[in-house]
Short mmCIF file of C-alpha atoms and ligand atoms in Angstrom, two decimals:
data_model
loop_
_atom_site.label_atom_id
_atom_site.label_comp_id
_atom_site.label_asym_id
_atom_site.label_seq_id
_atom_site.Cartn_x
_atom_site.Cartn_y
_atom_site.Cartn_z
CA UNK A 895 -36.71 184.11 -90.23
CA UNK A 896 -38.70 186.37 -88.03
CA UNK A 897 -35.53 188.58 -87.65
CA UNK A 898 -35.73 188.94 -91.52
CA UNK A 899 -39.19 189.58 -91.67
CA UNK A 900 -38.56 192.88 -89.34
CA UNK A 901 -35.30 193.91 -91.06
CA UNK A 902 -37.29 194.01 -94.49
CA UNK A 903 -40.34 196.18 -92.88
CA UNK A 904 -37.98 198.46 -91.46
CA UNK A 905 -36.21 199.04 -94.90
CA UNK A 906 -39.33 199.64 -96.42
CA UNK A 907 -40.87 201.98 -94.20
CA UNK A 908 -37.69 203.86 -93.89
CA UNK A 909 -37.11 204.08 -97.72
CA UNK A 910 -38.31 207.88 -98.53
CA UNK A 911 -36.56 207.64 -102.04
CA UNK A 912 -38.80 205.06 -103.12
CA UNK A 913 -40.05 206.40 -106.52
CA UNK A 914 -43.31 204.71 -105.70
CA UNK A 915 -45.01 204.09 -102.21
CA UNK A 916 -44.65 200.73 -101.42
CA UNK A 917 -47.99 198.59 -101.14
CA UNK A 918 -49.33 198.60 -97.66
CA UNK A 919 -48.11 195.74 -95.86
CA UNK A 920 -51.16 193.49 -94.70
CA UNK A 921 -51.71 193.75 -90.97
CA UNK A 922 -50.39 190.41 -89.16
CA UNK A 923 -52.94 188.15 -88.27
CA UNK A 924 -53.52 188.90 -84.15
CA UNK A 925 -51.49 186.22 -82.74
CA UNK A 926 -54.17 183.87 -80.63
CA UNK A 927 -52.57 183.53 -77.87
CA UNK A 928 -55.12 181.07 -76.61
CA UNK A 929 -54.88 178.90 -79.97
CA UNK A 930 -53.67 175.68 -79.22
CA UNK A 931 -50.39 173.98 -80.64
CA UNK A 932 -52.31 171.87 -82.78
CA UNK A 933 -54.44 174.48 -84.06
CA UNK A 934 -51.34 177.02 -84.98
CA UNK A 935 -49.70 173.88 -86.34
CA UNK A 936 -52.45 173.02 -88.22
CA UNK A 937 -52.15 176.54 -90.11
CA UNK A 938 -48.06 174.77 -91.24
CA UNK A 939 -48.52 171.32 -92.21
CA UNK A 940 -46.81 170.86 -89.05
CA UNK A 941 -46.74 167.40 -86.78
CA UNK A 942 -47.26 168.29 -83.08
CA UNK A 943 -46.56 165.47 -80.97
CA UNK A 944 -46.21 163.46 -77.67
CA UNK A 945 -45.43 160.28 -76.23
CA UNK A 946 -48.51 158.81 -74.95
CA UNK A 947 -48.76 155.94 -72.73
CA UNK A 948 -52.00 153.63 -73.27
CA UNK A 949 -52.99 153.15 -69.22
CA UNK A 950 -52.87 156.94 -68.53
CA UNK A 951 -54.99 157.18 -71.58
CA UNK A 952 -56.92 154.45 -70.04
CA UNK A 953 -57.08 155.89 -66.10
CA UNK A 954 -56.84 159.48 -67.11
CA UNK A 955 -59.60 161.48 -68.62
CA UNK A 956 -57.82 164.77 -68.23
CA UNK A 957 -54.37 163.43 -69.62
CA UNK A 958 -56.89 161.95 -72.88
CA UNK A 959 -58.48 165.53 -73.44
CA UNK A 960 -54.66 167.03 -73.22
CA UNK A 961 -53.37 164.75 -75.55
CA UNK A 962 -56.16 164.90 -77.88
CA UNK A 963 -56.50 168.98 -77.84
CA UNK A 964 -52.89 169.89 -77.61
CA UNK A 965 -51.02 167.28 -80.27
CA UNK A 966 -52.02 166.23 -83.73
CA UNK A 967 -49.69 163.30 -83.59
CA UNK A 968 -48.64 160.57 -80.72
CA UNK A 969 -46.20 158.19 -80.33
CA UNK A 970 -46.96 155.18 -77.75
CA UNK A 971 -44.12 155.86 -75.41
CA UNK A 972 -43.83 152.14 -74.64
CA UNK A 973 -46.62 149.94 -75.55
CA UNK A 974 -45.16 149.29 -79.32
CA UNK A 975 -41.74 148.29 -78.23
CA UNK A 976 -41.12 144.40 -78.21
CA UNK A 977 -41.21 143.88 -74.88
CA UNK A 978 -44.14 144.79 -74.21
CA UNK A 979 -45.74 143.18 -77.69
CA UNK A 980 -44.00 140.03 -77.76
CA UNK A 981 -42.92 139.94 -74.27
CA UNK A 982 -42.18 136.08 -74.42
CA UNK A 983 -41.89 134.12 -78.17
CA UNK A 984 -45.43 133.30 -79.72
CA UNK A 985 -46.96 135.46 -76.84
CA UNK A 986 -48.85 138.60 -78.42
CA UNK A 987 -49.78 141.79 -76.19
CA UNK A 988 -51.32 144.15 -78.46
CA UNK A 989 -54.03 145.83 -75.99
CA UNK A 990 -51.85 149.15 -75.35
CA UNK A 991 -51.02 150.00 -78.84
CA UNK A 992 -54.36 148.95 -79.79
CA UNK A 993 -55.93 151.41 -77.67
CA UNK A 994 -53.16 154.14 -78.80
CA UNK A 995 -54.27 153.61 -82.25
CA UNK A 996 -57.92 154.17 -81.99
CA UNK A 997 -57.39 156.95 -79.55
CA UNK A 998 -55.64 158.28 -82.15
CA UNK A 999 -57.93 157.94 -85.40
CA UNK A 1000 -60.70 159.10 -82.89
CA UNK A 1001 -58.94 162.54 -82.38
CA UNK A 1002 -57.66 162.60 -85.86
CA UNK A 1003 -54.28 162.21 -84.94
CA UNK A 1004 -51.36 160.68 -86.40
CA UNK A 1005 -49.12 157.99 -85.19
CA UNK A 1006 -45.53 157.62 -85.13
CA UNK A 1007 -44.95 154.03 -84.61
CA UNK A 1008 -42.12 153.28 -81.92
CA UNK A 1009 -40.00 151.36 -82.36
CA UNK A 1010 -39.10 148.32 -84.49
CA UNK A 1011 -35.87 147.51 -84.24
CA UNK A 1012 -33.32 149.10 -80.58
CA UNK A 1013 -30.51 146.87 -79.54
CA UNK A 1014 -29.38 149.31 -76.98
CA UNK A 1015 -28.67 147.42 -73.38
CA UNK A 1016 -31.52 149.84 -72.03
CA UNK A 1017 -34.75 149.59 -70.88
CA UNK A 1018 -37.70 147.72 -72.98
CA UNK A 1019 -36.78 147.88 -75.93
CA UNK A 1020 -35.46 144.39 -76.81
CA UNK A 1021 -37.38 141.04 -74.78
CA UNK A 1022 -34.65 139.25 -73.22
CA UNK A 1023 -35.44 136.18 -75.20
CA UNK A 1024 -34.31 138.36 -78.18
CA UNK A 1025 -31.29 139.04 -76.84
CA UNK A 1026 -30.11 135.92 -75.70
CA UNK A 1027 -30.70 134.50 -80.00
CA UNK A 1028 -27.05 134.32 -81.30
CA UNK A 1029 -27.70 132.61 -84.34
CA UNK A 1030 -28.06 134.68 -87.56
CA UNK A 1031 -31.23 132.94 -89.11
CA UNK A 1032 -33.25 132.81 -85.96
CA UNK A 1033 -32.75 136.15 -85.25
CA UNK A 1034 -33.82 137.21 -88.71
CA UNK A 1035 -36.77 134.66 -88.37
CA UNK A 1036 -38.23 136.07 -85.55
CA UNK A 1037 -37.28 139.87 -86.30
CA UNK A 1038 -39.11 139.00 -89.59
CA UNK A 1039 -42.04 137.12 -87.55
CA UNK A 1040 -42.22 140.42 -84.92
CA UNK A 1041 -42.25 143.90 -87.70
CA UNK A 1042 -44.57 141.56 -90.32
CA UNK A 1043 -47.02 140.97 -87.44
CA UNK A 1044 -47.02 144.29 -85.59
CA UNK A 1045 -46.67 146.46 -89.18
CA UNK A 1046 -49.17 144.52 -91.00
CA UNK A 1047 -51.74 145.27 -88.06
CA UNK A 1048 -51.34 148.94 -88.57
CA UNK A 1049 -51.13 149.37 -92.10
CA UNK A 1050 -53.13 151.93 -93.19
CA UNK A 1051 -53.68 153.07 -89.61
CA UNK A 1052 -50.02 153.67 -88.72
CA UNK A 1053 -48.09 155.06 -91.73
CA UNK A 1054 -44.68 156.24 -90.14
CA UNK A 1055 -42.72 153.93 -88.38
CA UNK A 1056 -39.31 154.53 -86.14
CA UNK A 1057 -37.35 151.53 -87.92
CA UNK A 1058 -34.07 151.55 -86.01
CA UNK A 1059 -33.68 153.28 -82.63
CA UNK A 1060 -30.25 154.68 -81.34
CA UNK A 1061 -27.96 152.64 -83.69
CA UNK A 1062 -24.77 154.31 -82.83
CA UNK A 1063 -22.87 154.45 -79.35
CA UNK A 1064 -24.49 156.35 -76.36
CA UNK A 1065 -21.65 159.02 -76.53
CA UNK A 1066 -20.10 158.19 -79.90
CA UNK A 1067 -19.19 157.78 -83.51
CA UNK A 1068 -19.78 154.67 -84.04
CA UNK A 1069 -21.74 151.61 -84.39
CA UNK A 1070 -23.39 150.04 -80.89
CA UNK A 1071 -22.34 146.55 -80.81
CA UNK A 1072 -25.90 145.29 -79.85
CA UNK A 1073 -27.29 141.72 -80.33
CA UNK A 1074 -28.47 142.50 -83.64
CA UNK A 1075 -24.75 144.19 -85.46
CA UNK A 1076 -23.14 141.06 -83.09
CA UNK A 1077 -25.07 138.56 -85.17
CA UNK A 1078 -26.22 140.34 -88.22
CA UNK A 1079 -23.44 142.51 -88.78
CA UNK A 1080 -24.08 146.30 -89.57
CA UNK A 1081 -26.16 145.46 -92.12
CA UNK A 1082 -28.75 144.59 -90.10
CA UNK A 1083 -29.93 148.55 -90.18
CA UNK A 1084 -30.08 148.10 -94.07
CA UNK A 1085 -32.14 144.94 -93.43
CA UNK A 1086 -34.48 146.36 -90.91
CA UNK A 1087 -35.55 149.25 -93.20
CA UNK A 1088 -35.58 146.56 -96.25
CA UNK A 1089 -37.85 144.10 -94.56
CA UNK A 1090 -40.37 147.16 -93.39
CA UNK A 1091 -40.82 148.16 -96.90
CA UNK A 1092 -41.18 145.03 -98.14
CA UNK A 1093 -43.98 144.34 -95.60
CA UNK A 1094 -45.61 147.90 -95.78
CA UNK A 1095 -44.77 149.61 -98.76
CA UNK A 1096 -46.45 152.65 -98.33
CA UNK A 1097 -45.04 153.26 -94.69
CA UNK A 1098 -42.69 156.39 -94.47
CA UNK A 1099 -39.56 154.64 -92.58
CA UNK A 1100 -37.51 156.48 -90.32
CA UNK A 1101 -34.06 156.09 -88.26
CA UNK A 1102 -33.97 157.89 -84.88
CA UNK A 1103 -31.36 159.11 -82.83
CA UNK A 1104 -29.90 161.25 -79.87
CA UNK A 1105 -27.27 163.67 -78.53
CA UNK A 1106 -26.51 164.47 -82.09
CA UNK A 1107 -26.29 168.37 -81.11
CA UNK A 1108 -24.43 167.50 -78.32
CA UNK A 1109 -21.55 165.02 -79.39
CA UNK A 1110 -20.55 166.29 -83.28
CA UNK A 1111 -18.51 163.22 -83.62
CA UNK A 1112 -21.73 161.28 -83.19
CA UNK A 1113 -23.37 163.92 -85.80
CA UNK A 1114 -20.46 163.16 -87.94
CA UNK A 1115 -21.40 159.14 -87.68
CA UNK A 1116 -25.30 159.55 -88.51
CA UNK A 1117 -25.14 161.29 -91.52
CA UNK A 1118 -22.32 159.38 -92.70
CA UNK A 1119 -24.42 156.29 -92.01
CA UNK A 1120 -27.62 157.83 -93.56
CA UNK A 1121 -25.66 158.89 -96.49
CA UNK A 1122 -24.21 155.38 -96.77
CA UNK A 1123 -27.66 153.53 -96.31
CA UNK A 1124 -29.23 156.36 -99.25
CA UNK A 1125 -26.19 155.46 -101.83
CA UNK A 1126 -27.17 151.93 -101.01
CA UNK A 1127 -30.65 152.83 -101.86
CA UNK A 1128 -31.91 151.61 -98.83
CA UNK A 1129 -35.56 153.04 -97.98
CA UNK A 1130 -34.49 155.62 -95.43
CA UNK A 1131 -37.46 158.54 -95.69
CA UNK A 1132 -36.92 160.53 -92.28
CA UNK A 1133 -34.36 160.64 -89.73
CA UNK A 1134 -35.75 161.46 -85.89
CA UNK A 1135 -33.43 163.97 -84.13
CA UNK A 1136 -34.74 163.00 -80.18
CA UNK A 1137 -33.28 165.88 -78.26
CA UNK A 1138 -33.66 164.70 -74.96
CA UNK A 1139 -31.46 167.58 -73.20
CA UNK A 1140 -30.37 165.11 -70.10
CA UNK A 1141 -29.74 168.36 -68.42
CA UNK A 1142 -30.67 171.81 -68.37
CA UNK A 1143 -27.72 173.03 -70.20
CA UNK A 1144 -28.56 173.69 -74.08
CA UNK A 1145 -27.09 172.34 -77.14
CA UNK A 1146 -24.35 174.90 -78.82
CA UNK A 1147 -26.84 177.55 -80.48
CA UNK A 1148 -26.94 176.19 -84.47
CA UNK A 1149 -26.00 172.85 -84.05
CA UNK A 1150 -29.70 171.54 -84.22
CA UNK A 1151 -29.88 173.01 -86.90
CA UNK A 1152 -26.54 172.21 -88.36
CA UNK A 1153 -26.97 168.41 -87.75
CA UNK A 1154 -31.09 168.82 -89.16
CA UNK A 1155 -29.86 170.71 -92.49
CA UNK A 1156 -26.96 168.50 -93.16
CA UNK A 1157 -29.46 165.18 -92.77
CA UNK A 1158 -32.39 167.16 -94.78
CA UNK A 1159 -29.59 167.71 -97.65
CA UNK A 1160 -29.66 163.98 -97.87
CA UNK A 1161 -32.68 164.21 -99.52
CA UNK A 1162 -34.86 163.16 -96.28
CA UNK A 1163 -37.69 164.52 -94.03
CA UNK A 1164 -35.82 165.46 -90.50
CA UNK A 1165 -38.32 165.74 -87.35
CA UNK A 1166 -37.19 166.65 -83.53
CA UNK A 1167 -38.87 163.24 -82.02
CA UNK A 1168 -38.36 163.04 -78.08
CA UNK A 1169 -38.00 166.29 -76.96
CA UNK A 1170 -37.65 167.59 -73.39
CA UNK A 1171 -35.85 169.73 -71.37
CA UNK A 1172 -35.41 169.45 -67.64
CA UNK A 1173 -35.59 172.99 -65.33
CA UNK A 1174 -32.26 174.08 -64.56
CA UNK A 1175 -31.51 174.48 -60.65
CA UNK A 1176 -33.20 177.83 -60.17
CA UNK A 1177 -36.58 176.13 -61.58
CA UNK A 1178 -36.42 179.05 -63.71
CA UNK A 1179 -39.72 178.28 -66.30
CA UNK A 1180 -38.49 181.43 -68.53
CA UNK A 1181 -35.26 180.02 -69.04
CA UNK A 1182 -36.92 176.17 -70.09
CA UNK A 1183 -38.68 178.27 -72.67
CA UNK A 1184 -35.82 180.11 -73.93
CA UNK A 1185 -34.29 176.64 -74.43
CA UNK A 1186 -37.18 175.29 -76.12
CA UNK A 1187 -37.65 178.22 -78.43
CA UNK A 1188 -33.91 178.03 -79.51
CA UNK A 1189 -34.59 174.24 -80.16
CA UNK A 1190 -37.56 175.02 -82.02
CA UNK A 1191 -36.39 177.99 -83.99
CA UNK A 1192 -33.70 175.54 -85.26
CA UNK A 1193 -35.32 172.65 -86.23
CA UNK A 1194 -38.27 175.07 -88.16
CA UNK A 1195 -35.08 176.54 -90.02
CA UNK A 1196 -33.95 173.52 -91.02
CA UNK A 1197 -37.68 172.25 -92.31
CA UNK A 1198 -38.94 170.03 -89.49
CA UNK A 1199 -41.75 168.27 -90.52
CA UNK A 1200 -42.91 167.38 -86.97
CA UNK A 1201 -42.12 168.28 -83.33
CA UNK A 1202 -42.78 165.93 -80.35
CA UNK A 1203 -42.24 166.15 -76.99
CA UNK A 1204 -41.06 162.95 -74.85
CA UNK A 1205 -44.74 163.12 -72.75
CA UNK A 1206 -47.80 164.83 -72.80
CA UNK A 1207 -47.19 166.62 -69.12
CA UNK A 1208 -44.63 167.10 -66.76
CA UNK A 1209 -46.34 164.27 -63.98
CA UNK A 1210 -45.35 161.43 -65.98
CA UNK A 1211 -42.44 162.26 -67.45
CA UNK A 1212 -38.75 159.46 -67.99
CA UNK A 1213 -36.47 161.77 -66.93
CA UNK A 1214 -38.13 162.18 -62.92
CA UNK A 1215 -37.10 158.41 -62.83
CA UNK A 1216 -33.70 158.48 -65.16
CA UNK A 1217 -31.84 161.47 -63.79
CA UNK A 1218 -33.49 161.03 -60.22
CA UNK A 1219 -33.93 163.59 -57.69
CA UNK A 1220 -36.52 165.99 -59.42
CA UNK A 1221 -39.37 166.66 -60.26
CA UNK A 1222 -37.84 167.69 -63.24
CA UNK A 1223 -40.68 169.41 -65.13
CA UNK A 1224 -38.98 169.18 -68.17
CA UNK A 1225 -42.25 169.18 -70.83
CA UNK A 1226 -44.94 172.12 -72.42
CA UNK A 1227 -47.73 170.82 -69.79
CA UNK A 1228 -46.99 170.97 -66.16
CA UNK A 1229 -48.89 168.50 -63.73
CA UNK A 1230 -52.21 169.78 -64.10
CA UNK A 1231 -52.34 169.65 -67.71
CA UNK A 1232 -51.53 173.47 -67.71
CA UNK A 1233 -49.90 175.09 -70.34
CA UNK A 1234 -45.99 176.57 -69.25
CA UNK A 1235 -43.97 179.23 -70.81
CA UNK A 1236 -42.11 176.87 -72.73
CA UNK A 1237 -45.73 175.43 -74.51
CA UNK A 1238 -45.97 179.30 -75.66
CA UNK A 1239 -42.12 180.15 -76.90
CA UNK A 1240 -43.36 176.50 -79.29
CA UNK A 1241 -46.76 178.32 -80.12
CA UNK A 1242 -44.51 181.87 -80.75
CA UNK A 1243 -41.31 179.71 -82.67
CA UNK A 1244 -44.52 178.28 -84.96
CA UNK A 1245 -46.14 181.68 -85.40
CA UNK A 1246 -43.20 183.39 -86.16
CA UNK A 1247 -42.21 181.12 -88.88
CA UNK A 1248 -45.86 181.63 -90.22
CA UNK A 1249 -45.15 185.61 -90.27
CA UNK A 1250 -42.69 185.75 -92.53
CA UNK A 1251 -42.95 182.06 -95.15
O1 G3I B 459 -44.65 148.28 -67.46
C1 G3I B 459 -43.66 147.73 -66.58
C2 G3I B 459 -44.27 147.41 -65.23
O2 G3I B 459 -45.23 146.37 -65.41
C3 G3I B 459 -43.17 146.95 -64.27
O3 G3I B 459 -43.72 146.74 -62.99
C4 G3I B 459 -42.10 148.07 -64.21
C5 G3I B 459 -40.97 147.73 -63.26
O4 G3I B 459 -40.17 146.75 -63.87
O5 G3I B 459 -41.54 148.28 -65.51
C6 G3I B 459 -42.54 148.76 -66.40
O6 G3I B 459 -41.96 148.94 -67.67
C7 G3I B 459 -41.09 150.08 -67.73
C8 G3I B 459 -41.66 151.01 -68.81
O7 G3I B 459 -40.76 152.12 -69.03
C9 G3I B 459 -43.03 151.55 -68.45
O8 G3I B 459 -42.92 152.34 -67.29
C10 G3I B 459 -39.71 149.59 -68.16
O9 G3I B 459 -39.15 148.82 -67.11
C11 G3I B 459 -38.82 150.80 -68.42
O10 G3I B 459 -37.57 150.36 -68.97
C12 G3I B 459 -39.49 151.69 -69.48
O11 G3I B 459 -38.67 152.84 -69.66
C13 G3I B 459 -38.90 153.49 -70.92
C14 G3I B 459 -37.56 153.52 -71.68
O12 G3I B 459 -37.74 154.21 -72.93
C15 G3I B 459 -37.06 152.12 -72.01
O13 G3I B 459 -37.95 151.51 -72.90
C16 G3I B 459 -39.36 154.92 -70.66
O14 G3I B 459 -40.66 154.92 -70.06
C17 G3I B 459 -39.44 155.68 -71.98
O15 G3I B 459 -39.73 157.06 -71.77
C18 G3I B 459 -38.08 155.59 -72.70
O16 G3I B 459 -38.22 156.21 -73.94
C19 G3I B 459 -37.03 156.12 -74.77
C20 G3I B 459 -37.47 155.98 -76.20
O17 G3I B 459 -38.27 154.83 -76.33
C21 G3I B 459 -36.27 155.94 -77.14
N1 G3I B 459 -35.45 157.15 -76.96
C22 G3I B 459 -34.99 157.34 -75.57
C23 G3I B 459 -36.18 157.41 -74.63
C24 G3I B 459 -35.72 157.62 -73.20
O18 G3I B 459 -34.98 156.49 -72.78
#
C-alpha cells in the first residue's frame, strides 16, 4: 500500500495540467523511530504479541518490562496447555496461567488463550492420560470437564481462545489422525468450537495452524475445512496463521497473503499467531528483517488483526532446542532485550500501512 501511496504523490505533483492546484498534501507524521511496537500499533487497532512463559515472568524482571512495553497482547507459551493444567485427571495446576493473566490485565494487555484442544503426537499439548482414553464418552467427558473449567476461570479476563491447534497433517492436506478424530471422528473440531461457545459465549474462538504458506495443498485443506465448519455454522471467528519459518528460507512472496485473504473471505478475522524466523547461515540480521517485513507487509494486506511473535526475545526461544545447533536468534528482541532490525522492518511494515489507510 505504501508503493501506492508514492505512485499517487508523484502523479500529483507531476500533474502541471491540473486546472486547479491540488490541495497541499499534509506533511507525514515524523516516523518515531524510538516508538515502541505497541505504541505504533496502538495508533491501528492492531494486536502486538508474544508468547510469554509464566517462570521467566516470574525470575525475570527485564523479560516482564519487555513483554509489558513492547506487546499489547500475550499468549502463555505453555502454561495453558493441558499438560501442564491438568497434568494428571482431577489434578489442577493453574499457578502459571494465573500469573500470565494478571500480568496481563496489569499491563493492559490482552490474552490469547493457548490452546484447548491439539492432538498432535508433539510436545505438551495433550497429558498422556488423555491420550491413552479410547472410548468416545469419556473422552468427551473429560474434554468437557477440562475447556468448562479452564474457560470458565477466564471469562471475562481471557476473551480469545485458540480452540483447535494444528488439526491437519504436519506436511499435508488432510486430517491428523490424533486421539481425538480416532475416537470422535472429524467432528470433534465442530464439537470443540461448539462446546467453547456454549461455555463462554462471548469468547472470540479461533482455529490455528502452520506451514500454510509453505505447503498449498495444506492451504487448500484449511480453508476447505473452515469453509466446511462456517456452512455448518459452527462458531469459527478467527483462524491463526503461525508462521513458524523452520528455516531461514521465506515463504513464496504472496502466499501469506494469498492463504490470509482467501480465509478472511470466509467471513473471519485472520491473525499471524507464532511467528519467527531463524538467521540464515551468514547470521545476516538485515536479511531476518527483510523476511519479517515481507511477512508482515502480507498479512497487513490481507487485514491482520494481530501479529505475535513465538517469544518475547531471542534467549528463550523453541526453535534453539527444535532445530538444534543454533542460537538461532530467530525473534524482534535479541538476548538482552534489545531491539533488532527485524523489530524495526515490523515498526516500518505498521507505519507504512498507517501512511497511506
Ligand atoms: O516444564 C517441563 C519441565 O518441568 C521438564 O523438566 C522439561 C523436560 O521434560 O519439560 C518441560 O516442559 C516442556 C515445555 O516446552 C516447557 O519448556 C515440554 O517438555 C516441551 O514439549 C514444551 O515444548 C513446547 C511445545 O510447544 C510443545 O508444547 C515449546 O516450548 C513451545 O514453544 C511449543 O509451542 C508450539 C505451540 O504451542 C503450537 N504451535 C507450534 C509451537 C512450536 O512447537
Amino acid at each position: 500500500m505504501l508503493a501506492v501511496a508514492v505512485l499517487v504523490g508523484l502523479v500529483a505533483c507531476s500533474d502541471d495540467s491540473a486546472t486547479t492546484e491540488a490541495p497541499a498534501q499534509p506533511e507525514p507524521e515524523p516516523v518515531d523511530r524510538d516508538a515502541s511496537l505497541r505504541e505504533i500499533a496502538a495508533d491501528s487497532g492492531l494486536r502486538i504479541g508474544a508468547a510469554v512463559d509464566a517462570d521467566a515472568l516470574q525470575q525475570d524482571p527485564a523479560y516482564a518490562h519487555a513483554a509489558a512495553i513492547h506487546f499489547n497482547s500475550l499468549t502463555p507459551e505453555n502454561d495453558m496447555k493441558w499438560s501442564v493444567v491438568q497434568p494428571r485427571r482431577g489434578e489442577w495446576d493453574f499457578s502459571g496461567a494465573d500469573a500470565l493473566v494478571d500480568f496481563a490485565e496489569e499491563h493492559e494487555m490482552a490474552v490469547r488463550g493457548h490452546t484447548l484442544v491439539w492432538g498432535q503426537d508433539v510436545g505438551n499439548g495433550m497429558p498422556d492420560w488423555v491420550r491413552q482414553i479410547r472410548d468416545p464418552d469419556e473422552l468427551r467427558s473429560v474434554l468437557r470437564e477440562y475447556v468448562t473449567t479452564l474457560m470458565s476461570r477466564y471469562a471475562g479476563r481471557v476473551e480469545r481462545w485458540d480452540v483447535v491447534n494444528e488439526p491437519l497433517l504436519i506436511g499435508g492436506g488432510e486430517l491428523d489422525r490424533n486421539p481425538f478424530f480416532e475416537a470422535l471422528g472429524p467432528e470433534y473440531i465442530a464439537e470443540a468450537f461448539e462446546l467453547a461457545h456454549e461455555v463462554n459465549p462471548d469468547a472470540e474462538l479461533w482455529l490455528n495452524e502452520h506451514s500454510l504458506e509453505h505447503l498449498s495443498d495444506k492451504a487448500d485443506a484449511l480453508v476447505a475445512l473452515v469453509a466446511d465448519l462456517i456452512e455448518q455454522g459452527v462458531p469459527v471467528d478467527g483462524v491463526g496463521l503461525q508462521t513458524h519459518q523452520f528455516s531461514s528460507s521465506l515463504p513464496p512472496p504472496g502466499a501469506v497473503e494469498d492463504v490470509l485473504t482467501r480465509l478472511g473471505d470466509l467471513g473471519v478475522e485472520v491473525a499471524i499467531t507464532e511467528l519467527d524466523l531463524p538467521l540464515d547461515e551468514a547470521r545476516d540480521l538485515d536479511s531476518q528483517a527483510a523476511g519479517y517485513r515481507q511477512i508482515v507487509d502480507e498479512c497487513l494486506a490481507a487485514g491482520c488483526a494481530e501479529i505475535s511473535v513465538w517469544g518475547v526475545d531471542d534467549s528463550r526461544t523453541w526453535l534453539d532446542e527444535f532445530l538444534g545447533g543454533g542460537p538461532h536468534e530467530p525473534l524482534v528482541l535479541d538476548a538482552d532485550y534489545q531491539t533488532k532490525p527485524a523489530y524495526d522492518a515490523v515498526r516500518d511494515a505498521i507505519l507504512a500501512t498507517q501512511a497511506s489507510p
